mmCIF file of C-alpha atoms and ligand atoms in Angstrom:
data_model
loop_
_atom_site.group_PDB
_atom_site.id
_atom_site.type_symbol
_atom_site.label_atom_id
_atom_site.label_comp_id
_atom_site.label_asym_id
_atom_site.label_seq_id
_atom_site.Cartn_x
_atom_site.Cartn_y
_atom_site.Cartn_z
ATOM 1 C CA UNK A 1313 1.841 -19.571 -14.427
ATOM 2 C CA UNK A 1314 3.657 -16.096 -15.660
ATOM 3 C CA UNK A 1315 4.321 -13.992 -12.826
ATOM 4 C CA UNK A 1316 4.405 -10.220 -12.242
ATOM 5 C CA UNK A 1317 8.005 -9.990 -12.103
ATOM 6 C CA UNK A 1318 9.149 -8.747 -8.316
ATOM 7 C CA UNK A 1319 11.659 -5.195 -7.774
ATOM 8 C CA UNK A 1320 13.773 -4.026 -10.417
ATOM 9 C CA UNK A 1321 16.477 -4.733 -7.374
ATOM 10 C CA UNK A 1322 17.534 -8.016 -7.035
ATOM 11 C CA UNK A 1323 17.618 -7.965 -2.765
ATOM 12 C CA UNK A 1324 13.727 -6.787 -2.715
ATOM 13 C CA UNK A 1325 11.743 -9.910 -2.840
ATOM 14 C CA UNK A 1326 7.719 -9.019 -3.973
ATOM 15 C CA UNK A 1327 5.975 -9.177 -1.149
ATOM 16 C CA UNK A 1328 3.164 -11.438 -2.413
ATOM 17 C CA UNK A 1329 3.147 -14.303 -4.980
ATOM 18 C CA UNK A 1330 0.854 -17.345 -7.125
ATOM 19 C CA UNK A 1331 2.480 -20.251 -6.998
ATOM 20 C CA UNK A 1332 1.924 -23.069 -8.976
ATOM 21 C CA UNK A 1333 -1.517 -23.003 -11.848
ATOM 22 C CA UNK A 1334 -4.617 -21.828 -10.851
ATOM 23 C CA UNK A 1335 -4.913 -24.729 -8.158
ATOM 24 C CA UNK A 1336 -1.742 -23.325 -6.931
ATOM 25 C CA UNK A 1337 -1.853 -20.855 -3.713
ATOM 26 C CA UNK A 1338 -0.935 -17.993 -2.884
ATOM 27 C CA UNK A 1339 2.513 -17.162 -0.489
ATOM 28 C CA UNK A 1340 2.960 -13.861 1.498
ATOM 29 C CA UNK A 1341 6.259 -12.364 2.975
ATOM 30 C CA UNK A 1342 5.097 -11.890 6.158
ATOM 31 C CA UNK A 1343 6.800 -8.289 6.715
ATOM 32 C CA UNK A 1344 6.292 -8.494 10.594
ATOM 33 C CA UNK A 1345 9.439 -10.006 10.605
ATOM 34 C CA UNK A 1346 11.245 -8.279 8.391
ATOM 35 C CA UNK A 1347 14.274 -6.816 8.296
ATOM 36 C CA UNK A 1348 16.209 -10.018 10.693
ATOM 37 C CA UNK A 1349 13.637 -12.826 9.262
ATOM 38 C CA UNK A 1350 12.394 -13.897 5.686
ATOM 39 C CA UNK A 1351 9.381 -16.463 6.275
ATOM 40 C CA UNK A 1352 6.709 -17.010 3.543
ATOM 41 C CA UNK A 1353 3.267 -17.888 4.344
ATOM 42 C CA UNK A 1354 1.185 -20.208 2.243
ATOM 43 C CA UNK A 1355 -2.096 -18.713 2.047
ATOM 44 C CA UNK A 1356 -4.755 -22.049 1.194
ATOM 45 C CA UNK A 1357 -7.676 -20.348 3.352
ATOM 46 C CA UNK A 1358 -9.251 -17.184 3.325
ATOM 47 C CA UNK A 1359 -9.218 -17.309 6.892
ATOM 48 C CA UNK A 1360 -5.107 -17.088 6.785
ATOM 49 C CA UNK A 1361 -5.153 -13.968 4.420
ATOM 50 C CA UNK A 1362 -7.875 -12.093 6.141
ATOM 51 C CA UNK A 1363 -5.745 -12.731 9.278
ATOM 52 C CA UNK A 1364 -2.135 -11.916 7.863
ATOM 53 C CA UNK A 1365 -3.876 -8.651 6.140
ATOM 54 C CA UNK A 1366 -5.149 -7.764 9.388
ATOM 55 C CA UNK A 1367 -1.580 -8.446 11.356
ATOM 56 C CA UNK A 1368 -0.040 -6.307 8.630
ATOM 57 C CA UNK A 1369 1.810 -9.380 7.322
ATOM 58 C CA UNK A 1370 1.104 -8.065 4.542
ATOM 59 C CA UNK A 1371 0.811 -4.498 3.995
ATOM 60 C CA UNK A 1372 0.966 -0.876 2.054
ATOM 61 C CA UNK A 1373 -2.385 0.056 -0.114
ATOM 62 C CA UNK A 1374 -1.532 -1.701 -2.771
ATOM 63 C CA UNK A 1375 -0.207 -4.762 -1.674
ATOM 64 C CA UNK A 1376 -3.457 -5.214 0.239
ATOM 65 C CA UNK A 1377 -5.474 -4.272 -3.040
ATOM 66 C CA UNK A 1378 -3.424 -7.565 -4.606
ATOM 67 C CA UNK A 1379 -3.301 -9.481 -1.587
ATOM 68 C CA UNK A 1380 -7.094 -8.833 -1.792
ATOM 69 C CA UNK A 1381 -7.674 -10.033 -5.751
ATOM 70 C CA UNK A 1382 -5.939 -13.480 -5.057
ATOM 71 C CA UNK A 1383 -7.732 -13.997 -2.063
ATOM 72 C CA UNK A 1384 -10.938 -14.435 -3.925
ATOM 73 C CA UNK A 1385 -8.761 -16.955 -6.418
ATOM 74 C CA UNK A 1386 -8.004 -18.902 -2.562
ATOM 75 C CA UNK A 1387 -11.696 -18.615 -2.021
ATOM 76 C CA UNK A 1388 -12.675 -20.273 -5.325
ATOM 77 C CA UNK A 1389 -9.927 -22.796 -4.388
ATOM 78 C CA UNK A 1390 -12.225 -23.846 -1.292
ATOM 79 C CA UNK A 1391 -15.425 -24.150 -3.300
ATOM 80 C CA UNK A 1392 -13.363 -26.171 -5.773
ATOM 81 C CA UNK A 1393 -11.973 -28.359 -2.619
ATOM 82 C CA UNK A 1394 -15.295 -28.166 -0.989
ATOM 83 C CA UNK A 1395 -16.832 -29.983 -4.373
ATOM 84 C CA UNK A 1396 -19.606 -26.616 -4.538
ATOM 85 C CA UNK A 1397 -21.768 -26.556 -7.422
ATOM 86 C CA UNK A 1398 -21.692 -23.788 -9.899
ATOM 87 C CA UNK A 1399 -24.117 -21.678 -7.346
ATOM 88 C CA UNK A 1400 -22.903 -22.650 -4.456
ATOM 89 C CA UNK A 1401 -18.731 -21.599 -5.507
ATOM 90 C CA UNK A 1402 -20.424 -18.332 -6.782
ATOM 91 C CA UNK A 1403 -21.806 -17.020 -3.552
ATOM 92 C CA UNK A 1404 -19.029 -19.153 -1.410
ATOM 93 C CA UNK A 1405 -16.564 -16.435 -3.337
ATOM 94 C CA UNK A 1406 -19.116 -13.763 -2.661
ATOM 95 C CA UNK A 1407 -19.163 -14.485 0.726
ATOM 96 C CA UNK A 1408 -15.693 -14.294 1.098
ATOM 97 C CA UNK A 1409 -15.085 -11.383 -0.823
ATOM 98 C CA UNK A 1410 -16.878 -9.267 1.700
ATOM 99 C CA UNK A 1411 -15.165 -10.649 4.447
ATOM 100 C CA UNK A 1412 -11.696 -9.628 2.411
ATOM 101 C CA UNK A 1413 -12.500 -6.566 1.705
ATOM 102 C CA UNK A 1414 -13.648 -5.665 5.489
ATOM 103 C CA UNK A 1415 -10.318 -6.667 6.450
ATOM 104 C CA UNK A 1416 -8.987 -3.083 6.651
ATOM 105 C CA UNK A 1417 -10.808 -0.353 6.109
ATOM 106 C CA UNK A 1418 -8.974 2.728 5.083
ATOM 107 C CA UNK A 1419 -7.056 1.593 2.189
ATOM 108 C CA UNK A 1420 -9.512 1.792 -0.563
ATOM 109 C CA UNK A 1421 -7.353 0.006 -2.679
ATOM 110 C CA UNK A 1422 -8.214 -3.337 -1.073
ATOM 111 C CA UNK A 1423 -12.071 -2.831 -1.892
ATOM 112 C CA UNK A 1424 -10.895 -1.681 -5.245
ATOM 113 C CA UNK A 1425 -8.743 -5.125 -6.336
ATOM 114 C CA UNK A 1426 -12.144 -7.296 -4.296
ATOM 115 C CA UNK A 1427 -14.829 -5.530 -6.480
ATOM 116 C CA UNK A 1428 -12.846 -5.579 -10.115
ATOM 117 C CA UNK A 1429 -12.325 -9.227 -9.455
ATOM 118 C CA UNK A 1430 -16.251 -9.569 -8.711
ATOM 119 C CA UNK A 1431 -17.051 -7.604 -11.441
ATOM 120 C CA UNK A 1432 -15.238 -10.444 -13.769
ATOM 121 C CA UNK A 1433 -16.908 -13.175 -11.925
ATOM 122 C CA UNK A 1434 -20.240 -11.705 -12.379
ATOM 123 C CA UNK A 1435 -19.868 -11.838 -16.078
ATOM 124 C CA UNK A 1436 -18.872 -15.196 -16.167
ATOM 125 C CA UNK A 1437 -21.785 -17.726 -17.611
ATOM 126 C CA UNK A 1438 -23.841 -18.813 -14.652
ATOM 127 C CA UNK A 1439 -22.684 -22.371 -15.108
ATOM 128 C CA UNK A 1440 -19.247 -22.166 -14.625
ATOM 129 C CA UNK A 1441 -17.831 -24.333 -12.465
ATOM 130 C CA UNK A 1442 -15.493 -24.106 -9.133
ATOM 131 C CA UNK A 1443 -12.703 -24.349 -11.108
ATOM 132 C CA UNK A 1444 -13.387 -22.019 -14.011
ATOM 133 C CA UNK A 1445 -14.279 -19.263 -11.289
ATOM 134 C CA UNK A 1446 -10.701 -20.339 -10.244
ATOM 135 C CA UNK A 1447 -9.629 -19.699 -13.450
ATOM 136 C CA UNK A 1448 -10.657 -16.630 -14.334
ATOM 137 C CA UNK A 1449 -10.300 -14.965 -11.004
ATOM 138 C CA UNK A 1450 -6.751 -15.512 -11.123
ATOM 139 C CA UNK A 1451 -6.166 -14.399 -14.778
ATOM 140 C CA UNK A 1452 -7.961 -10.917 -13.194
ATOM 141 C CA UNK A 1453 -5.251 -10.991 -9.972
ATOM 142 C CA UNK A 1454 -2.549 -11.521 -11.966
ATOM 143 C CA UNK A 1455 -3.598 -8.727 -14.246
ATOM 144 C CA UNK A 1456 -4.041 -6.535 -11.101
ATOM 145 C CA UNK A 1457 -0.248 -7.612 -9.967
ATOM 146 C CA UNK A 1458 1.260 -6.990 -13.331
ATOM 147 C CA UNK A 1459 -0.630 -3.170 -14.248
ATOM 148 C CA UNK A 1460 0.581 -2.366 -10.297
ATOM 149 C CA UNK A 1461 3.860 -3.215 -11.152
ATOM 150 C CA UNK A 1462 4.075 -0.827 -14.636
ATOM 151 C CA UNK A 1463 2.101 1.695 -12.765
ATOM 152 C CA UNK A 1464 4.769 2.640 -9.973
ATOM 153 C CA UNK A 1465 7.542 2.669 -13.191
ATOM 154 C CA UNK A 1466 5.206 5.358 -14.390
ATOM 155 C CA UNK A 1467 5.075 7.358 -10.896
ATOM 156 C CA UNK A 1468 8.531 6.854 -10.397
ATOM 157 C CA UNK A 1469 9.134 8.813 -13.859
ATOM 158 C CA UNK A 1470 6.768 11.640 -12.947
ATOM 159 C CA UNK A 1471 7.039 11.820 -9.521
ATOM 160 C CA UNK A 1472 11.642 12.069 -10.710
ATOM 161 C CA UNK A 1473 10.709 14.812 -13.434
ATOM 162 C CA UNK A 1474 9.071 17.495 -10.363
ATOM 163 C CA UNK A 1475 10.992 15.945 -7.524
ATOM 164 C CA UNK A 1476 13.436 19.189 -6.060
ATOM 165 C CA UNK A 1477 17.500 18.487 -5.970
ATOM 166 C CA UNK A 1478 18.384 17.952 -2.058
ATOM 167 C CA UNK A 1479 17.602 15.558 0.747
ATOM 168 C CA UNK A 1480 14.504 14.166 1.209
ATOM 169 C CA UNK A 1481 11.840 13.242 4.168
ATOM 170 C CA UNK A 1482 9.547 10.076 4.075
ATOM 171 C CA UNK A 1483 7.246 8.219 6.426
ATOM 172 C CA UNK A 1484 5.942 4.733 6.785
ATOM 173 C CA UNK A 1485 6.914 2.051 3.680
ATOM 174 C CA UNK A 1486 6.063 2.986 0.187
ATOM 175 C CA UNK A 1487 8.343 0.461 -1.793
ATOM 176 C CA UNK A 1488 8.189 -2.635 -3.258
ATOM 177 C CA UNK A 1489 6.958 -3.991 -0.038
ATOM 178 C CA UNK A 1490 4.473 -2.247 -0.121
ATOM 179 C CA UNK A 1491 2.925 -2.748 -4.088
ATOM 180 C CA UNK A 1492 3.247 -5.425 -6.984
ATOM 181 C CA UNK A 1493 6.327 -3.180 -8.102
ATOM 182 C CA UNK A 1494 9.114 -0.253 -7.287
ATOM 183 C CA UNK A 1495 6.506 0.959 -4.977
ATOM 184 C CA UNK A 1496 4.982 5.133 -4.657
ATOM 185 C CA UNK A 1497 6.961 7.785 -2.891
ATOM 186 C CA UNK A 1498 10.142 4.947 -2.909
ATOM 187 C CA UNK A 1499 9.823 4.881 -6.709
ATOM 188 C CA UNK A 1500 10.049 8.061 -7.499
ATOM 189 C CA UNK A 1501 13.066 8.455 -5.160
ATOM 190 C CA UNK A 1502 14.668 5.528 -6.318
ATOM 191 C CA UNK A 1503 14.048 6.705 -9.954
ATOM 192 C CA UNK A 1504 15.716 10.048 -9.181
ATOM 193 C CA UNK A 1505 18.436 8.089 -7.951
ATOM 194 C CA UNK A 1506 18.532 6.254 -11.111
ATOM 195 C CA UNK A 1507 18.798 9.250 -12.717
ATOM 196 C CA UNK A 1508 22.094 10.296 -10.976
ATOM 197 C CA UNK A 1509 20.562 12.726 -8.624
ATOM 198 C CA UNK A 1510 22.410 12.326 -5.395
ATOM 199 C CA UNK A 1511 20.923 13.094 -1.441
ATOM 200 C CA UNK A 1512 20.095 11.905 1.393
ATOM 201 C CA UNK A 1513 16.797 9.820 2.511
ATOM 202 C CA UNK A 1514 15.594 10.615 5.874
ATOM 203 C CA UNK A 1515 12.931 7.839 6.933
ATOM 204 C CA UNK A 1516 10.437 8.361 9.800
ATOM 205 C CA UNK A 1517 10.815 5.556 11.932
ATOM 206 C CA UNK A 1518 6.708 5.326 11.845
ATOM 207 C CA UNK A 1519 5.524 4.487 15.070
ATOM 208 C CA UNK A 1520 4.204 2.422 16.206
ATOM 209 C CA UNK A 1521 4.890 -0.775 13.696
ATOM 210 C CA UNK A 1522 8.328 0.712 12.558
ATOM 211 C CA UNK A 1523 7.538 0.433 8.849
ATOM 212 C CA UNK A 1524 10.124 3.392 8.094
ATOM 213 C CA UNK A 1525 12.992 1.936 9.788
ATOM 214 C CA UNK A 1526 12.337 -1.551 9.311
ATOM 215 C CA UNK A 1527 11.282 -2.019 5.903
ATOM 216 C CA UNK A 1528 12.035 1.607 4.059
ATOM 217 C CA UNK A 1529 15.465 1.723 5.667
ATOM 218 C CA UNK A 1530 15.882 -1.847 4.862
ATOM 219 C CA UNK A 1531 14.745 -1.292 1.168
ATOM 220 C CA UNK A 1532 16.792 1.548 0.694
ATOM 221 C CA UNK A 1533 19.917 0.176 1.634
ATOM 222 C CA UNK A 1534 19.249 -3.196 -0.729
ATOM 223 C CA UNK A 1535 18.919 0.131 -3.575
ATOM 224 C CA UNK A 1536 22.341 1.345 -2.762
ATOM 225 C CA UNK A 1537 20.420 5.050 -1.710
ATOM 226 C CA UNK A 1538 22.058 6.413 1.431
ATOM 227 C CA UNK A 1539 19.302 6.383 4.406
ATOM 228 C CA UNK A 1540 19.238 8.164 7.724
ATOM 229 C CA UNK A 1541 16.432 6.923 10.048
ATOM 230 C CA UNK A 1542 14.827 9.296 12.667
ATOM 231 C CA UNK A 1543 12.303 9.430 15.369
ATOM 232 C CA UNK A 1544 9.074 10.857 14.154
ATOM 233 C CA UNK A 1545 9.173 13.526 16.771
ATOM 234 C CA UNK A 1546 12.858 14.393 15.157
ATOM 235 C CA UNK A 1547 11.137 15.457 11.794
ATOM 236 C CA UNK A 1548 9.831 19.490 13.148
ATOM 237 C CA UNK A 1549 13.810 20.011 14.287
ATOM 238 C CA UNK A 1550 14.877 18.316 10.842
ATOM 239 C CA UNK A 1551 13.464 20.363 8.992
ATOM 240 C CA UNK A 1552 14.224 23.345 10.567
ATOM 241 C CA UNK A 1553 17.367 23.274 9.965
ATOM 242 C CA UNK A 1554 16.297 24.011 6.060
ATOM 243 C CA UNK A 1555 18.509 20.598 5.130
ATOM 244 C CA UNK A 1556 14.956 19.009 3.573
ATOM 245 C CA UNK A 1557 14.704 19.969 -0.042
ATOM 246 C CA UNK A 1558 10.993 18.384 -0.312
ATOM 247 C CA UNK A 1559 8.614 15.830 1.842
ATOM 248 C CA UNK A 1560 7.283 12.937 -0.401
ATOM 249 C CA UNK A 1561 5.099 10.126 1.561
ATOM 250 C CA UNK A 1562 2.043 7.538 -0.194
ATOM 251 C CA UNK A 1563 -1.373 7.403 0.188
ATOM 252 C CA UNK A 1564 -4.276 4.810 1.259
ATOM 253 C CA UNK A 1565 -6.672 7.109 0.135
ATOM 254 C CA UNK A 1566 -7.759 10.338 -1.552
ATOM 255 C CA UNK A 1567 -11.448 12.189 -1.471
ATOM 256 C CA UNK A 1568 -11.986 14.187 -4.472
ATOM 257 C CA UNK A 1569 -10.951 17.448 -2.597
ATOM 258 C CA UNK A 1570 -7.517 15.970 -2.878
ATOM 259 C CA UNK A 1571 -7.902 14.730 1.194
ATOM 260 C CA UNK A 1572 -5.280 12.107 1.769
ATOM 261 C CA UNK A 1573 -5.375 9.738 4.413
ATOM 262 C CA UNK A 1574 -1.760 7.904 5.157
ATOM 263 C CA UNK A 1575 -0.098 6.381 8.012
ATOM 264 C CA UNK A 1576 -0.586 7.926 11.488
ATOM 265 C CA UNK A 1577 2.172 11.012 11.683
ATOM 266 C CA UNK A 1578 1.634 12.249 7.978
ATOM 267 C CA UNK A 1579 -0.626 15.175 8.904
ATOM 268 C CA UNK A 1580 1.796 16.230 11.228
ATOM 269 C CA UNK A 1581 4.469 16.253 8.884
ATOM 270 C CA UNK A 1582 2.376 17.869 6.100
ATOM 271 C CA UNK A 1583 2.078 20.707 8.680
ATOM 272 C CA UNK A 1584 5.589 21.004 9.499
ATOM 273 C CA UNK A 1585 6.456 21.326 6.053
ATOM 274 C CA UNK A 1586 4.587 23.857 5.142
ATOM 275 C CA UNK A 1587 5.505 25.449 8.577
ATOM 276 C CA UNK A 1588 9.020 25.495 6.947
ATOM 277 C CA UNK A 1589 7.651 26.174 3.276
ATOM 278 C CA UNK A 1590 8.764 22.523 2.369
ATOM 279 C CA UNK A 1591 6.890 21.043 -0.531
ATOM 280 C CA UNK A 1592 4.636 18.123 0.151
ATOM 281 C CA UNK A 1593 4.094 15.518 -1.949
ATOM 282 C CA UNK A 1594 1.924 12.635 -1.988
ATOM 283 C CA UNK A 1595 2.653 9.503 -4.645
ATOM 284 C CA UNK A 1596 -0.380 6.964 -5.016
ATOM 285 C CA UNK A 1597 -2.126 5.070 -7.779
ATOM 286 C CA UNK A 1598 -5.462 6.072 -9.263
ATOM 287 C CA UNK A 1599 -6.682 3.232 -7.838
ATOM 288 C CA UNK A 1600 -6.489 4.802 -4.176
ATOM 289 C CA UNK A 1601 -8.879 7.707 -5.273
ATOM 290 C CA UNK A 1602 -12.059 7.293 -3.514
ATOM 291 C CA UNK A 1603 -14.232 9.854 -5.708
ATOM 292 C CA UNK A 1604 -17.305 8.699 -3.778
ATOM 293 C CA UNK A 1605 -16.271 11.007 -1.049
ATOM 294 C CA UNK A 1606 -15.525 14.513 -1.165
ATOM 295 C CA UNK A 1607 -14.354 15.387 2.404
ATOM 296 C CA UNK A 1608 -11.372 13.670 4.491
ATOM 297 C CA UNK A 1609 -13.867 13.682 7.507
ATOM 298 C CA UNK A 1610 -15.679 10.973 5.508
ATOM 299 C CA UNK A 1611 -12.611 8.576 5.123
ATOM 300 C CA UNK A 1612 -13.157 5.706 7.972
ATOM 301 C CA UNK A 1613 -9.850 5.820 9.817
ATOM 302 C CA UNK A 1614 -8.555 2.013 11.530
ATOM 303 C CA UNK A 1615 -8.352 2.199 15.086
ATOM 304 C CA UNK A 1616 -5.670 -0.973 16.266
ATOM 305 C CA UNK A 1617 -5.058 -2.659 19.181
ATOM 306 C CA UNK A 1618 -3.156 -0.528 22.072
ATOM 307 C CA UNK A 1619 -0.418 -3.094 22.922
ATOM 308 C CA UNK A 1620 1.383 -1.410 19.563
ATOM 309 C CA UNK A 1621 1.595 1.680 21.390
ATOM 310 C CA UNK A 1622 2.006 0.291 24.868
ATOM 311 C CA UNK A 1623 4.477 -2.334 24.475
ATOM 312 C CA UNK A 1624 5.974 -1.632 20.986
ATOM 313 C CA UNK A 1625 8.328 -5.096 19.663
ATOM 314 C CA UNK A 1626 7.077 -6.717 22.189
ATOM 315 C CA UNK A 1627 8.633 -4.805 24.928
ATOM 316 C CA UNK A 1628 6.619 -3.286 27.700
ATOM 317 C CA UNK A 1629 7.158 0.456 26.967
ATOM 318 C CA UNK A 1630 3.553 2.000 29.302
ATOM 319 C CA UNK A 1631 2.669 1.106 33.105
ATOM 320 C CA UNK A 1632 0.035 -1.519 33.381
ATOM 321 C CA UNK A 1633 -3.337 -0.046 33.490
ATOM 322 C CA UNK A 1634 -2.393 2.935 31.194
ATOM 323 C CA UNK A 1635 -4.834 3.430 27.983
ATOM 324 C CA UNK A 1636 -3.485 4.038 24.565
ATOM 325 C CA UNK A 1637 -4.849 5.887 21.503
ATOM 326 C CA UNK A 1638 -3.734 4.001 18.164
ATOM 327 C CA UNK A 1639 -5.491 5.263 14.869
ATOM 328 C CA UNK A 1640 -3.802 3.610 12.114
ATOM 329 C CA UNK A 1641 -3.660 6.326 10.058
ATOM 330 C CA UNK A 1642 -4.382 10.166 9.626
ATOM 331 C CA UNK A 1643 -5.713 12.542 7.056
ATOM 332 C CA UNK A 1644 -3.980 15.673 5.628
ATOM 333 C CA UNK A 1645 -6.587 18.403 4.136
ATOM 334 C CA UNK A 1646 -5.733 19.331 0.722
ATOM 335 C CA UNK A 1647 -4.221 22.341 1.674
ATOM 336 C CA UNK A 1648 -0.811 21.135 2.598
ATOM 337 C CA UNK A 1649 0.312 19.269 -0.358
ATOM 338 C CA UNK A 1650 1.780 20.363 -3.105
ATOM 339 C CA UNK A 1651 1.370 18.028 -5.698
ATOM 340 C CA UNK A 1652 -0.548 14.425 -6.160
ATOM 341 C CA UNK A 1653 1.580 12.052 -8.239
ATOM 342 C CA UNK A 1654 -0.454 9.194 -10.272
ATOM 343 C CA UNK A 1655 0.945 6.973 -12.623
ATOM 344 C CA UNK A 1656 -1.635 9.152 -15.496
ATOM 345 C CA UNK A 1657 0.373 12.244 -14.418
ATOM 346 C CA UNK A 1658 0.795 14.863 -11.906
ATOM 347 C CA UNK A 1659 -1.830 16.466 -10.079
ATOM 348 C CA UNK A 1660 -0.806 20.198 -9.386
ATOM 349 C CA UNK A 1661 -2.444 22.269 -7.782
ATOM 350 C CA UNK A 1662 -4.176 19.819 -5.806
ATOM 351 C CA UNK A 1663 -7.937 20.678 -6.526
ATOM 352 C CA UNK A 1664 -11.075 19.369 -7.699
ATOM 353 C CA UNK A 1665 -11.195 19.921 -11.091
ATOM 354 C CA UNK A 1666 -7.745 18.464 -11.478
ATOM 355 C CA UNK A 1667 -8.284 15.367 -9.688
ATOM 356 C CA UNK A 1668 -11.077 14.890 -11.737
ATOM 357 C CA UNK A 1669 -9.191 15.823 -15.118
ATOM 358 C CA UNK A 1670 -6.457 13.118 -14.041
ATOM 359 C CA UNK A 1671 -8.188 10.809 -12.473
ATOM 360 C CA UNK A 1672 -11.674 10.807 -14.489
ATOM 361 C CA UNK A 1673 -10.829 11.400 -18.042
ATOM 362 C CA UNK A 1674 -9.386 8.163 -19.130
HETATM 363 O O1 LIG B 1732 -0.475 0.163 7.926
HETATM 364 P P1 LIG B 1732 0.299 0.057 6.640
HETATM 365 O O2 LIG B 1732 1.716 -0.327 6.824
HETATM 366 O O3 LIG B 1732 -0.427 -0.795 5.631
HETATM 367 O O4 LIG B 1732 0.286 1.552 6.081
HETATM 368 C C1 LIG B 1732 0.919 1.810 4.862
HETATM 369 C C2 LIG B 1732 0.878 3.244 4.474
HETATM 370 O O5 LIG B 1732 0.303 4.075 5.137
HETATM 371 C C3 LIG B 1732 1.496 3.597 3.154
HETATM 372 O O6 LIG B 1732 2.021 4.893 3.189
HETATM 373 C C4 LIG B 1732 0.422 3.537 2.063
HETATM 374 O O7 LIG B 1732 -0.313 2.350 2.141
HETATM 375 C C5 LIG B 1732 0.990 3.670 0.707
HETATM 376 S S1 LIG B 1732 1.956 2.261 0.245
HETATM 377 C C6 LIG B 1732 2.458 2.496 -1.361
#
């Protein structure tokens, strides 16, 4: 089966695959190990993705919105090794869609990927079989892989072209790791790299999973782009010192008021920019616009388990009996960014009407 191809950098491995035809499956980098382990899952059961979305074994908007696509290929796999009848493989998929798409519930992107795929199955002839479903839902994920993969070329390229000279701040993982290609906010860095700018990356370490210094750090030094890795708190005294040129983070999803939820500690760092008059910019597909809702307030924010914050790696970091508040992820009002960067251009000012001119009309 032709496969999106993985990074443009030979040390990235994608972070999701097909392997094999359509009665292939599917394998998953499970990033919890990363950067000291590479182990690949092989994802035959629905019940294995929903649980390796939910561990963040896979992860990043997306990733998940892929992850999501050729999950409902796995779950036509079971109706095909089930032996379901045409009707039966139809709803089995429906069935399982739902439960894919509940997995995580602020990255719209995942819903996104679960309901194009749907929308193919639905116009499929009503007697198709287990294995045609098959069939054509994987044509649709690998479609979804492959325009994920062009699209961050086309953010890198105009996320480079408004992108100020000087060092840079970024939180969480935005890369390659994180999408079917270069990744967001990494791309457009890494393309102004390409383009023989030269500066400094300064990753948020992103508590409490450690995506920044894990996997961003990790990524950036497979790129060859010099990384410095800080403790979130670090970021107000960083950027006091004036040495950040321009904050540029990703996105799991966007209202139409240009709202943007992203990992826990963006909205604090949107603030402190613009405490410091540091542009903010936020790099995201279309497909993480959620024009449905207008006001951030209305984004439903993923509230994880408290051992993350209370013994982060594993290591008991909080006395017994202490609580722990652990939202997932946080939403910045319009207001503090500067500029939204899609792969169908560049969103600046961040208003209404723009979003919709961008996003919208095409
Ligand atoms: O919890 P995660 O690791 O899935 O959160 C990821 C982020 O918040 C990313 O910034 C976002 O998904 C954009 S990835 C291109």
């Amino acid at each position: 089966m032709p496969q999106p191809t993985s990074s443009l950098f030979a040390g990235i491995p994608t972070p999701l695959r097909w392997v094999g035809e359509s009665n292939g499956h599917l394998e998953l980098l499970d990033q919890t190990l990363l950067p000291t382990q590479f182990v690949w899952i092989a994802c035959r059961g629905v019940d294995v993705l929903v649980e390796a979305i939910q561990s963040l074994r896979v992860r990043g908007a997306p990733a998940i919105g892929i992850a999501g696509a050729y999950g409902l290929v796995v779950a036509a796999r079971e109706a095909v090794d089930a032996g379901f009848v045409p009707e039966m493989a139809r709803s089995h998929v429906r069935q399982q869609a739902e439960a894919l798409a509940c997995a995580r519930p602020t990255a719209v992107n995942l819903r996104w990927a679960v309901e194009r795929s749907l929308v193919v199955l639905e116009r499929a002839p009503l007697e198709s079989s287990a294995a045609a479903i098959r069939e054509i839902l994987l044509e649709e994920a690998l479609a979804i892989h492959e325009e994920d993969r062009r699209l961050c070329t086309a953010i890198g390229r105009y996320g480079a072209a408004i992108l100020p000279a000087g060092d840079l701040l970024t939180h969480c993982n935005t890369g390659a790791l994180a999408t079917g290609g270069d990744g967001t906010a990494l791309a457009v860095i890494t393309t102004a790299w390409q383009e023989g700018r030269r500066f400094m990356v300064f990753a948020d370490e992103t508590r409490p999973l450690f995506q920044g210094s894990r996997l961003t750090a990790w990524e950036l030094v497979q790129r060859g782009i010099p990384v410095t890795v800080l403790v979130d708190a670090a970021a107000g005294q960083l950027l006091r010192t004036g040495r950040i040129a321009a904050c540029i983070v990703g996105a799991d999803r966007i209202t139409a008021a240009g709202d943007v939820a992203n990992k826990i500690g963006t909205y604090s760092l949107a603030v402190l920019a613009a405490a410091h008059g540091v542009p903010f910019f936020v790099a995201a597909p279309s497909s993480t616009f959620d024009l449905l809702l207008d006001s951030g307030d209305s984004i439903p924010i993923e509230q994880r388990d408290g051992d993350e914050v209370l013994r982060p790696l594993g290591i008991a970091a909080a006395p017994e009996g202490a609580h722990a508040y652990n939202p997932a992820f946080d939403v910045t009002p319009a207001r503090f960014i500067r500029a939204i960067i899609t792969e169908r251009g560049v969103i600046e000012p961040v208003s209404r009407n723009r979003i919709a001119e961008i996003i919208l009309d095409q």
